[in-house]
Amino acid sequence: MISIPVLTLKRLPQYLELLYGFEQEGQDTISATRLAELTGVHMTQVRKDIALTGVVGIPKVGHKIKDLIESIESCLNWKDLSSAFLVGVGRLGSSLLGYSELKRKGLNIIAGFDSDPAVAGTLVDGVIIHSMDKFADLCRRMKVHIGILTVPADQAQATAELMVESGILAIWNFTSALLQLDEKIIVEDMDMSASLAVLSRRLSEKYESDSEPKRKTKNYKNKIDQEKQ
Amino acid sequence: MISIPVLTLKRLPQYLELLYGFEQEGQDTISATRLAELTGVHMTQVRKDIALTGVVGIPKVGHKIKDLIESIESCLNWKDLSSAFLVGVGRLGSSLLGYSELKRKGLNIIAGFDSDPAVAGTLVDGVIIHSMDKFADLCRRMKVHIGILTVPADQAQATAELMVESGILAIWNFTSALLQLDEKIIVEDMDMSASLAVLSRRLSEKYESDSEPKRKTKNYKNKIDQEKQ
DNA sequence: CCTCAATCGCTACAAAAATATCGAAATACT
DNA sequence: AGTATTTCGATATTTTTGTAGCGATTGAGG
């Protein structure tokens, strides 16, 4: 199975979003050129991305929308549902449990877990919540390989280690913690900080363009001298 | 103001996260080499990233943690709070309102808005919720420039347009919709789909390595013929 | 006081990604 | 039917990003 570049993977869902829209409008075909206009991605880039999913288009016509959706979905493995466990049923965790979109994207959260005994046994959006001590056993028995981490940051590392011991192979990390795990575990950070960082910086680059950059001192002596003053 | 590469911007919060930890442990200095080990980023890359923030380190010692934190935070504009409005007080929106971390990262959500009249006037985590029709006026009067978009996907485009008309310059988009707005508006997508796509694909690349890739047909005739069958 | 080891930051190099260019194929229009 | 136009997909070029290597600088230890 060929390895698809990360940046391409991140663009594919964008195309897909547009394609769903066109499909509902009853459209039949779409050109790479048009997709490029709508996403802001360069048209040759769109072609490359599409090529990686393995579909071929028809000159003058474009691509059949149905084929394209099919191809991207199967490329992202969104066609068949993967089971996942979610740990940390706080507000963020709860909102994920109620986010039906995930099922359409191949992720089926079949149970939630929380260290708070009060929530154990309850249902959140139809999903059963267990106490933490059941995690390892259920995980092994049900052969679940995806873990969703929505605990407070200070419990993230410990929880992640428990997940790995219990047979989890991929962790979707919603905490700001940097997980230190075995190399072979797939960790995907859904980090708000990273996104916010880009937003913040771009905003200040654009609208606070004065404030000259600090002159970098080239020699260490100067640095020390400055500090002593 | 120099433009910092996106990928660097996304790594900076990671370093910061580690630095906060070291600071609490009472550590005074840190080397780029050590940061590299912990983040998995190559050590020369860490040095480049750090250089972009404008600090200089001391050979043999490394960087003063306090200086480094200071420098990264001011680089990301996390030192002074920017005001923001949040639209869409559903579960996701609510969880953001209660996420105190954001204030530490320079984002101050000063009000929420929702089209549901039932929630108007209530407080969610101490933040007042208004009805949508107040948005434009308040936004202009309070000179708020950042909008957080947590409405259902089908209302995303319309809401975003309202934001822009009201003077919003940057939108943090939590919906899966692709916003079509004026080029000069900064849009940062906090897209779960993109993240999930990477996770899904990486998992199948690793553990379902069979299933040979479809052979791409190089000529269009073949394609048509196949379809006719 | 002098050598050694560690770290910094600069410059050059390599890899990857994005963009431009080109020929081939297919529909639509004359 | 023939030509023009659109779109595909492959190849090249440019740009961006990541990696490696080097000399310079500092603190520690003999």
JSON list of N, CA and C in Angstrom, two decimals, chain A residues 176 178 191-205 208, chain B residues 1 6 8-20 53 68-83 99-108 146 172 188 190:
[
{"chain": "A", "resi": 176, "resn": "SER", "atom": "N", "xyz": [-3.52, 18.57, 25.13]},
{"chain": "A", "resi": 176, "resn": "SER", "atom": "CA", "xyz": [-2.36, 19.35, 24.72]},
{"chain": "A", "resi": 176, "resn": "SER", "atom": "C", "xyz": [-1.06, 18.67, 25.13]},
{"chain": "A", "resi": 178, "resn": "LEU", "atom": "N", "xyz": [2.09, 16.14, 25.19]},
{"chain": "A", "resi": 178, "resn": "LEU", "atom": "CA", "xyz": [2.90, 15.46, 24.19]},
{"chain": "A", "resi": 178, "resn": "LEU", "atom": "C", "xyz": [3.14, 14.04, 24.65]},
{"chain": "A", "resi": 191, "resn": "ASP", "atom": "N", "xyz": [-4.60, 19.03, 17.77]},
{"chain": "A", "resi": 191, "resn": "ASP", "atom": "CA", "xyz": [-4.17, 20.05, 18.71]},
{"chain": "A", "resi": 191, "resn": "ASP", "atom": "C", "xyz": [-4.73, 21.42, 18.37]},
{"chain": "A", "resi": 192, "resn": "MET", "atom": "N", "xyz": [-5.54, 21.92, 19.28]},
{"chain": "A", "resi": 192, "resn": "MET", "atom": "CA", "xyz": [-6.08, 23.26, 19.12]},
{"chain": "A", "resi": 192, "resn": "MET", "atom": "C", "xyz": [-4.96, 24.30, 19.21]},
{"chain": "A", "resi": 193, "resn": "SER", "atom": "N", "xyz": [-3.98, 24.03, 20.03]},
{"chain": "A", "resi": 193, "resn": "SER", "atom": "CA", "xyz": [-2.90, 25.00, 20.21]},
{"chain": "A", "resi": 193, "resn": "SER", "atom": "C", "xyz": [-2.21, 25.30, 18.89]},
{"chain": "A", "resi": 194, "resn": "ALA", "atom": "N", "xyz": [-1.94, 24.26, 18.15]},
{"chain": "A", "resi": 194, "resn": "ALA", "atom": "CA", "xyz": [-1.25, 24.44, 16.87]},
{"chain": "A", "resi": 194, "resn": "ALA", "atom": "C", "xyz": [-2.09, 25.31, 15.95]},
{"chain": "A", "resi": 195, "resn": "SER", "atom": "N", "xyz": [-3.36, 25.02, 15.89]},
{"chain": "A", "resi": 195, "resn": "SER", "atom": "CA", "xyz": [-4.25, 25.77, 15.02]},
{"chain": "A", "resi": 195, "resn": "SER", "atom": "C", "xyz": [-4.36, 27.22, 15.47]},
{"chain": "A", "resi": 196, "resn": "LEU", "atom": "N", "xyz": [-4.50, 27.39, 16.77]},
{"chain": "A", "resi": 196, "resn": "LEU", "atom": "CA", "xyz": [-4.60, 28.74, 17.32]},
{"chain": "A", "resi": 196, "resn": "LEU", "atom": "C", "xyz": [-3.32, 29.52, 17.09]},
{"chain": "A", "resi": 197, "resn": "ALA", "atom": "N", "xyz": [-2.21, 28.84, 17.17]},
{"chain": "A", "resi": 197, "resn": "ALA", "atom": "CA", "xyz": [-0.92, 29.48, 16.95]},
{"chain": "A", "resi": 197, "resn": "ALA", "atom": "C", "xyz": [-0.86, 30.09, 15.55]},
{"chain": "A", "resi": 198, "resn": "VAL", "atom": "N", "xyz": [-1.31, 29.32, 14.58]},
{"chain": "A", "resi": 198, "resn": "VAL", "atom": "CA", "xyz": [-1.29, 29.82, 13.20]},
{"chain": "A", "resi": 198, "resn": "VAL", "atom": "C", "xyz": [-2.21, 31.03, 13.07]},
{"chain": "A", "resi": 199, "resn": "LEU", "atom": "N", "xyz": [-3.39, 30.91, 13.63]},
{"chain": "A", "resi": 199, "resn": "LEU", "atom": "CA", "xyz": [-4.35, 32.01, 13.56]},
{"chain": "A", "resi": 199, "resn": "LEU", "atom": "C", "xyz": [-3.79, 33.27, 14.19]},
{"chain": "A", "resi": 200, "resn": "SER", "atom": "N", "xyz": [-3.30, 33.14, 15.40]},
{"chain": "A", "resi": 200, "resn": "SER", "atom": "CA", "xyz": [-2.79, 34.29, 16.14]},
{"chain": "A", "resi": 200, "resn": "SER", "atom": "C", "xyz": [-1.68, 34.99, 15.38]},
{"chain": "A", "resi": 201, "resn": "ARG", "atom": "N", "xyz": [-0.75, 34.18, 14.95]},
{"chain": "A", "resi": 201, "resn": "ARG", "atom": "CA", "xyz": [0.41, 34.75, 14.28]},
{"chain": "A", "resi": 201, "resn": "ARG", "atom": "C", "xyz": [0.04, 35.43, 12.97]},
{"chain": "A", "resi": 202, "resn": "ARG", "atom": "N", "xyz": [-0.78, 34.78, 12.20]},
{"chain": "A", "resi": 202, "resn": "ARG", "atom": "CA", "xyz": [-1.18, 35.36, 10.92]},
{"chain": "A", "resi": 202, "resn": "ARG", "atom": "C", "xyz": [-1.87, 36.70, 11.13]},
{"chain": "A", "resi": 203, "resn": "LEU", "atom": "N", "xyz": [-2.69, 36.75, 12.17]},
{"chain": "A", "resi": 203, "resn": "LEU", "atom": "CA", "xyz": [-3.41, 37.99, 12.48]},
{"chain": "A", "resi": 203, "resn": "LEU", "atom": "C", "xyz": [-2.43, 39.10, 12.85]},
{"chain": "A", "resi": 204, "resn": "SER", "atom": "N", "xyz": [-1.45, 38.76, 13.66]},
{"chain": "A", "resi": 204, "resn": "SER", "atom": "CA", "xyz": [-0.53, 39.84, 14.04]},
{"chain": "A", "resi": 204, "resn": "SER", "atom": "C", "xyz": [0.42, 40.19, 12.91]},
{"chain": "A", "resi": 205, "resn": "GLU", "atom": "N", "xyz": [0.74, 39.21, 12.08]},
{"chain": "A", "resi": 205, "resn": "GLU", "atom": "CA", "xyz": [1.58, 39.52, 10.92]},
{"chain": "A", "resi": 205, "resn": "GLU", "atom": "C", "xyz": [0.87, 40.52, 10.02]},
{"chain": "A", "resi": 208, "resn": "GLU", "atom": "N", "xyz": [-0.45, 44.03, 12.64]},
{"chain": "A", "resi": 208, "resn": "GLU", "atom": "CA", "xyz": [0.47, 44.75, 13.52]},
{"chain": "A", "resi": 208, "resn": "GLU", "atom": "C", "xyz": [1.84, 44.71, 12.91]},
{"chain": "B", "resi": 1, "resn": "MET", "atom": "N", "xyz": [7.25, 42.68, 9.92]},
{"chain": "B", "resi": 1, "resn": "MET", "atom": "CA", "xyz": [7.18, 41.42, 10.70]},
{"chain": "B", "resi": 1, "resn": "MET", "atom": "C", "xyz": [7.37, 40.23, 9.77]},
{"chain": "B", "resi": 6, "resn": "VAL", "atom": "N", "xyz": [4.20, 27.87, 8.37]},
{"chain": "B", "resi": 6, "resn": "VAL", "atom": "CA", "xyz": [3.10, 27.23, 9.08]},
{"chain": "B", "resi": 6, "resn": "VAL", "atom": "C", "xyz": [3.59, 26.09, 9.95]},
{"chain": "B", "resi": 8, "resn": "THR", "atom": "N", "xyz": [6.40, 25.47, 11.28]},
{"chain": "B", "resi": 8, "resn": "THR", "atom": "CA", "xyz": [7.09, 25.96, 12.47]},
{"chain": "B", "resi": 8, "resn": "THR", "atom": "C", "xyz": [6.07, 26.43, 13.50]},
{"chain": "B", "resi": 9, "resn": "LEU", "atom": "N", "xyz": [5.10, 27.19, 13.06]},
{"chain": "B", "resi": 9, "resn": "LEU", "atom": "CA", "xyz": [4.07, 27.69, 13.97]},
{"chain": "B", "resi": 9, "resn": "LEU", "atom": "C", "xyz": [3.37, 26.54, 14.70]},
{"chain": "B", "resi": 10, "resn": "LYS", "atom": "N", "xyz": [3.19, 25.44, 13.99]},
{"chain": "B", "resi": 10, "resn": "LYS", "atom": "CA", "xyz": [2.50, 24.32, 14.62]},
{"chain": "B", "resi": 10, "resn": "LYS", "atom": "C", "xyz": [3.38, 23.57, 15.60]},
{"chain": "B", "resi": 11, "resn": "ARG", "atom": "N", "xyz": [4.70, 23.71, 15.42]},
{"chain": "B", "resi": 11, "resn": "ARG", "atom": "CA", "xyz": [5.59, 23.04, 16.37]},
{"chain": "B", "resi": 11, "resn": "ARG", "atom": "C", "xyz": [5.83, 23.87, 17.62]},
{"chain": "B", "resi": 12, "resn": "LEU", "atom": "N", "xyz": [5.78, 25.17, 17.48]},
{"chain": "B", "resi": 12, "resn": "LEU", "atom": "CA", "xyz": [6.10, 26.04, 18.62]},
{"chain": "B", "resi": 12, "resn": "LEU", "atom": "C", "xyz": [5.27, 25.72, 19.87]},
{"chain": "B", "resi": 13, "resn": "PRO", "atom": "N", "xyz": [3.95, 25.52, 19.75]},
{"chain": "B", "resi": 13, "resn": "PRO", "atom": "CA", "xyz": [3.18, 25.18, 20.96]},
{"chain": "B", "resi": 13, "resn": "PRO", "atom": "C", "xyz": [3.64, 23.88, 21.61]},
{"chain": "B", "resi": 14, "resn": "GLN", "atom": "N", "xyz": [4.15, 22.98, 20.82]},
{"chain": "B", "resi": 14, "resn": "GLN", "atom": "CA", "xyz": [4.67, 21.72, 21.38]},
{"chain": "B", "resi": 14, "resn": "GLN", "atom": "C", "xyz": [5.86, 22.00, 22.30]},
{"chain": "B", "resi": 15, "resn": "TYR", "atom": "N", "xyz": [6.80, 22.79, 21.79]},
{"chain": "B", "resi": 15, "resn": "TYR", "atom": "CA", "xyz": [7.95, 23.14, 22.61]},
{"chain": "B", "resi": 15, "resn": "TYR", "atom": "C", "xyz": [7.46, 23.81, 23.89]},
{"chain": "B", "resi": 16, "resn": "LEU", "atom": "N", "xyz": [6.52, 24.71, 23.71]},
{"chain": "B", "resi": 16, "resn": "LEU", "atom": "CA", "xyz": [6.01, 25.50, 24.82]},
{"chain": "B", "resi": 16, "resn": "LEU", "atom": "C", "xyz": [5.44, 24.58, 25.91]},
{"chain": "B", "resi": 17, "resn": "GLU", "atom": "N", "xyz": [4.72, 23.59, 25.46]},
{"chain": "B", "resi": 17, "resn": "GLU", "atom": "CA", "xyz": [4.11, 22.64, 26.40]},
{"chain": "B", "resi": 17, "resn": "GLU", "atom": "C", "xyz": [5.19, 21.99, 27.27]},
{"chain": "B", "resi": 18, "resn": "LEU", "atom": "N", "xyz": [6.26, 21.56, 26.62]},
{"chain": "B", "resi": 18, "resn": "LEU", "atom": "CA", "xyz": [7.37, 20.96, 27.36]},
{"chain": "B", "resi": 18, "resn": "LEU", "atom": "C", "xyz": [8.02, 21.97, 28.29]},
{"chain": "B", "resi": 19, "resn": "LEU", "atom": "N", "xyz": [8.18, 23.17, 27.80]},
{"chain": "B", "resi": 19, "resn": "LEU", "atom": "CA", "xyz": [8.87, 24.21, 28.58]},
{"chain": "B", "resi": 19, "resn": "LEU", "atom": "C", "xyz": [8.10, 24.53, 29.86]},
{"chain": "B", "resi": 20, "resn": "TYR", "atom": "N", "xyz": [6.77, 24.60, 29.76]},
{"chain": "B", "resi": 20, "resn": "TYR", "atom": "CA", "xyz": [5.97, 24.84, 30.96]},
{"chain": "B", "resi": 20, "resn": "TYR", "atom": "C", "xyz": [6.26, 23.77, 32.00]},
{"chain": "B", "resi": 53, "resn": "THR", "atom": "N", "xyz": [12.11, 32.64, 16.41]},
{"chain": "B", "resi": 53, "resn": "THR", "atom": "CA", "xyz": [11.44, 33.41, 17.45]},
{"chain": "B", "resi": 53, "resn": "THR", "atom": "C", "xyz": [12.33, 34.54, 17.96]},
{"chain": "B", "resi": 68, "resn": "LEU", "atom": "N", "xyz": [12.98, 31.56, 26.67]},
{"chain": "B", "resi": 68, "resn": "LEU", "atom": "CA", "xyz": [12.42, 30.83, 25.54]},
{"chain": "B", "resi": 68, "resn": "LEU", "atom": "C", "xyz": [10.90, 30.90, 25.56]},
{"chain": "B", "resi": 69, "resn": "ILE", "atom": "N", "xyz": [10.32, 30.68, 26.74]},
{"chain": "B", "resi": 69, "resn": "ILE", "atom": "CA", "xyz": [8.87, 30.77, 26.87]},
{"chain": "B", "resi": 69, "resn": "ILE", "atom": "C", "xyz": [8.39, 32.15, 26.47]},
{"chain": "B", "resi": 70, "resn": "GLU", "atom": "N", "xyz": [9.06, 33.14, 27.03]},
{"chain": "B", "resi": 70, "resn": "GLU", "atom": "CA", "xyz": [8.74, 34.54, 26.73]},
{"chain": "B", "resi": 70, "resn": "GLU", "atom": "C", "xyz": [8.73, 34.78, 25.23]},
{"chain": "B", "resi": 71, "resn": "SER", "atom": "N", "xyz": [9.78, 34.30, 24.59]},
{"chain": "B", "resi": 71, "resn": "SER", "atom": "CA", "xyz": [9.98, 34.58, 23.18]},
{"chain": "B", "resi": 71, "resn": "SER", "atom": "C", "xyz": [8.93, 33.88, 22.31]},
{"chain": "B", "resi": 72, "resn": "ILE", "atom": "N", "xyz": [8.67, 32.63, 22.60]},
{"chain": "B", "resi": 72, "resn": "ILE", "atom": "CA", "xyz": [7.68, 31.90, 21.80]},
{"chain": "B", "resi": 72, "resn": "ILE", "atom": "C", "xyz": [6.30, 32.50, 22.01]},
{"chain": "B", "resi": 73, "resn": "GLU", "atom": "N", "xyz": [5.98, 32.80, 23.26]},
{"chain": "B", "resi": 73, "resn": "GLU", "atom": "CA", "xyz": [4.65, 33.35, 23.53]},
{"chain": "B", "resi": 73, "resn": "GLU", "atom": "C", "xyz": [4.45, 34.68, 22.81]},
{"chain": "B", "resi": 74, "resn": "SER", "atom": "N", "xyz": [5.46, 35.52, 22.84]},
{"chain": "B", "resi": 74, "resn": "SER", "atom": "CA", "xyz": [5.27, 36.83, 22.20]},
{"chain": "B", "resi": 74, "resn": "SER", "atom": "C", "xyz": [5.25, 36.67, 20.70]},
{"chain": "B", "resi": 75, "resn": "CYS", "atom": "N", "xyz": [5.94, 35.66, 20.23]},
{"chain": "B", "resi": 75, "resn": "CYS", "atom": "CA", "xyz": [5.96, 35.37, 18.81]},
{"chain": "B", "resi": 75, "resn": "CYS", "atom": "C", "xyz": [4.57, 34.94, 18.32]},
{"chain": "B", "resi": 76, "resn": "LEU", "atom": "N", "xyz": [3.88, 34.18, 19.16]},
{"chain": "B", "resi": 76, "resn": "LEU", "atom": "CA", "xyz": [2.54, 33.70, 18.81]},
{"chain": "B", "resi": 76, "resn": "LEU", "atom": "C", "xyz": [1.47, 34.68, 19.26]},
{"chain": "B", "resi": 77, "resn": "ASN", "atom": "N", "xyz": [1.90, 35.76, 19.83]},
{"chain": "B", "resi": 77, "resn": "ASN", "atom": "CA", "xyz": [0.96, 36.77, 20.31]},
{"chain": "B", "resi": 77, "resn": "ASN", "atom": "C", "xyz": [0.06, 36.21, 21.42]},
{"chain": "B", "resi": 78, "resn": "TRP", "atom": "N", "xyz": [0.64, 35.39, 22.25]},
{"chain": "B", "resi": 78, "resn": "TRP", "atom": "CA", "xyz": [-0.12, 34.79, 23.36]},
{"chain": "B", "resi": 78, "resn": "TRP", "atom": "C", "xyz": [0.06, 35.59, 24.64]},
{"chain": "B", "resi": 79, "resn": "LYS", "atom": "N", "xyz": [0.84, 36.68, 24.54]},
{"chain": "B", "resi": 79, "resn": "LYS", "atom": "CA", "xyz": [1.12, 37.44, 25.75]},
{"chain": "B", "resi": 79, "resn": "LYS", "atom": "C", "xyz": [-0.06, 38.34, 26.12]},
{"chain": "B", "resi": 80, "resn": "ASP", "atom": "N", "xyz": [-0.64, 39.00, 25.14]},
{"chain": "B", "resi": 80, "resn": "ASP", "atom": "CA", "xyz": [-1.79, 39.84, 25.47]},
{"chain": "B", "resi": 80, "resn": "ASP", "atom": "C", "xyz": [-3.06, 39.23, 24.87]},
{"chain": "B", "resi": 81, "resn": "LEU", "atom": "N", "xyz": [-4.13, 39.36, 25.62]},
{"chain": "B", "resi": 81, "resn": "LEU", "atom": "CA", "xyz": [-5.39, 38.71, 25.25]},
{"chain": "B", "resi": 81, "resn": "LEU", "atom": "C", "xyz": [-6.06, 39.40, 24.06]},
{"chain": "B", "resi": 82, "resn": "SER", "atom": "N", "xyz": [-6.50, 38.59, 23.11]},
{"chain": "B", "resi": 82, "resn": "SER", "atom": "CA", "xyz": [-7.34, 39.11, 22.04]},
{"chain": "B", "resi": 82, "resn": "SER", "atom": "C", "xyz": [-8.78, 38.70, 22.34]},
{"chain": "B", "resi": 83, "resn": "SER", "atom": "N", "xyz": [-9.70, 39.59, 22.09]},
{"chain": "B", "resi": 83, "resn": "SER", "atom": "CA", "xyz": [-11.11, 39.30, 22.33]},
{"chain": "B", "resi": 83, "resn": "SER", "atom": "C", "xyz": [-11.69, 38.51, 21.17]},
{"chain": "B", "resi": 99, "resn": "TYR", "atom": "N", "xyz": [-13.20, 26.03, 28.36]},
{"chain": "B", "resi": 99, "resn": "TYR", "atom": "CA", "xyz": [-11.81, 25.58, 28.21]},
{"chain": "B", "resi": 99, "resn": "TYR", "atom": "C", "xyz": [-10.87, 26.70, 28.61]},
{"chain": "B", "resi": 100, "resn": "SER", "atom": "N", "xyz": [-10.48, 26.72, 29.86]},
{"chain": "B", "resi": 100, "resn": "SER", "atom": "CA", "xyz": [-9.74, 27.86, 30.41]},
{"chain": "B", "resi": 100, "resn": "SER", "atom": "C", "xyz": [-8.37, 28.03, 29.76]},
{"chain": "B", "resi": 101, "resn": "GLU", "atom": "N", "xyz": [-7.88, 26.94, 29.20]},
{"chain": "B", "resi": 101, "resn": "GLU", "atom": "CA", "xyz": [-6.58, 26.95, 28.53]},
{"chain": "B", "resi": 101, "resn": "GLU", "atom": "C", "xyz": [-6.47, 28.08, 27.50]},
{"chain": "B", "resi": 102, "resn": "LEU", "atom": "N", "xyz": [-7.60, 28.37, 26.86]},
{"chain": "B", "resi": 102, "resn": "LEU", "atom": "CA", "xyz": [-7.57, 29.35, 25.78]},
{"chain": "B", "resi": 102, "resn": "LEU", "atom": "C", "xyz": [-7.09, 30.71, 26.27]},
{"chain": "B", "resi": 103, "resn": "LYS", "atom": "N", "xyz": [-7.47, 31.06, 27.48]},
{"chain": "B", "resi": 103, "resn": "LYS", "atom": "CA", "xyz": [-7.07, 32.37, 28.00]},
{"chain": "B", "resi": 103, "resn": "LYS", "atom": "C", "xyz": [-5.56, 32.42, 28.17]},
{"chain": "B", "resi": 104, "resn": "ARG", "atom": "N", "xyz": [-4.99, 31.30, 28.56]},
{"chain": "B", "resi": 104, "resn": "ARG", "atom": "CA", "xyz": [-3.54, 31.25, 28.70]},
{"chain": "B", "resi": 104, "resn": "ARG", "atom": "C", "xyz": [-2.87, 31.36, 27.33]},
{"chain": "B", "resi": 105, "resn": "LYS", "atom": "N", "xyz": [-3.65, 31.15, 26.28]},
{"chain": "B", "resi": 105, "resn": "LYS", "atom": "CA", "xyz": [-3.07, 31.19, 24.94]},
{"chain": "B", "resi": 105, "resn": "LYS", "atom": "C", "xyz": [-3.54, 32.43, 24.19]},
{"chain": "B", "resi": 106, "resn": "GLY", "atom": "N", "xyz": [-3.89, 33.43, 24.95]},
{"chain": "B", "resi": 106, "resn": "GLY", "atom": "CA", "xyz": [-4.13, 34.74, 24.34]},
{"chain": "B", "resi": 106, "resn": "GLY", "atom": "C", "xyz": [-5.50, 34.94, 23.75]},
{"chain": "B", "resi": 107, "resn": "LEU", "atom": "N", "xyz": [-6.41, 33.99, 24.00]},
{"chain": "B", "resi": 107, "resn": "LEU", "atom": "CA", "xyz": [-7.74, 34.14, 23.41]},
{"chain": "B", "resi": 107, "resn": "LEU", "atom": "C", "xyz": [-8.78, 34.29, 24.51]},
{"chain": "B", "resi": 108, "resn": "ASN", "atom": "N", "xyz": [-9.48, 35.39, 24.47]},
{"chain": "B", "resi": 108, "resn": "ASN", "atom": "CA", "xyz": [-10.48, 35.68, 25.49]},
{"chain": "B", "resi": 108, "resn": "ASN", "atom": "C", "xyz": [-11.86, 35.72, 24.84]},
{"chain": "B", "resi": 146, "resn": "ILE", "atom": "N", "xyz": [-11.95, 38.55, 16.12]},
{"chain": "B", "resi": 146, "resn": "ILE", "atom": "CA", "xyz": [-11.82, 37.11, 15.97]},
{"chain": "B", "resi": 146, "resn": "ILE", "atom": "C", "xyz": [-13.16, 36.44, 16.21]},
{"chain": "B", "resi": 172, "resn": "TRP", "atom": "N", "xyz": [-11.96, 31.26, 13.27]},
{"chain": "B", "resi": 172, "resn": "TRP", "atom": "CA", "xyz": [-11.49, 29.94, 13.67]},
{"chain": "B", "resi": 172, "resn": "TRP", "atom": "C", "xyz": [-12.64, 28.99, 13.41]},
{"chain": "B", "resi": 188, "resn": "GLU", "atom": "N", "xyz": [-8.83, 29.88, 9.69]},
{"chain": "B", "resi": 188, "resn": "GLU", "atom": "CA", "xyz": [-8.05, 28.73, 10.17]},
{"chain": "B", "resi": 188, "resn": "GLU", "atom": "C", "xyz": [-9.03, 27.60, 10.48]},
{"chain": "B", "resi": 190, "resn": "MET", "atom": "N", "xyz": [-10.11, 24.22, 11.96]},
{"chain": "B", "resi": 190, "resn": "MET", "atom": "CA", "xyz": [-9.76, 23.27, 13.01]},
{"chain": "B", "resi": 190, "resn": "MET", "atom": "C", "xyz": [-10.50, 22.00, 12.65]}
]
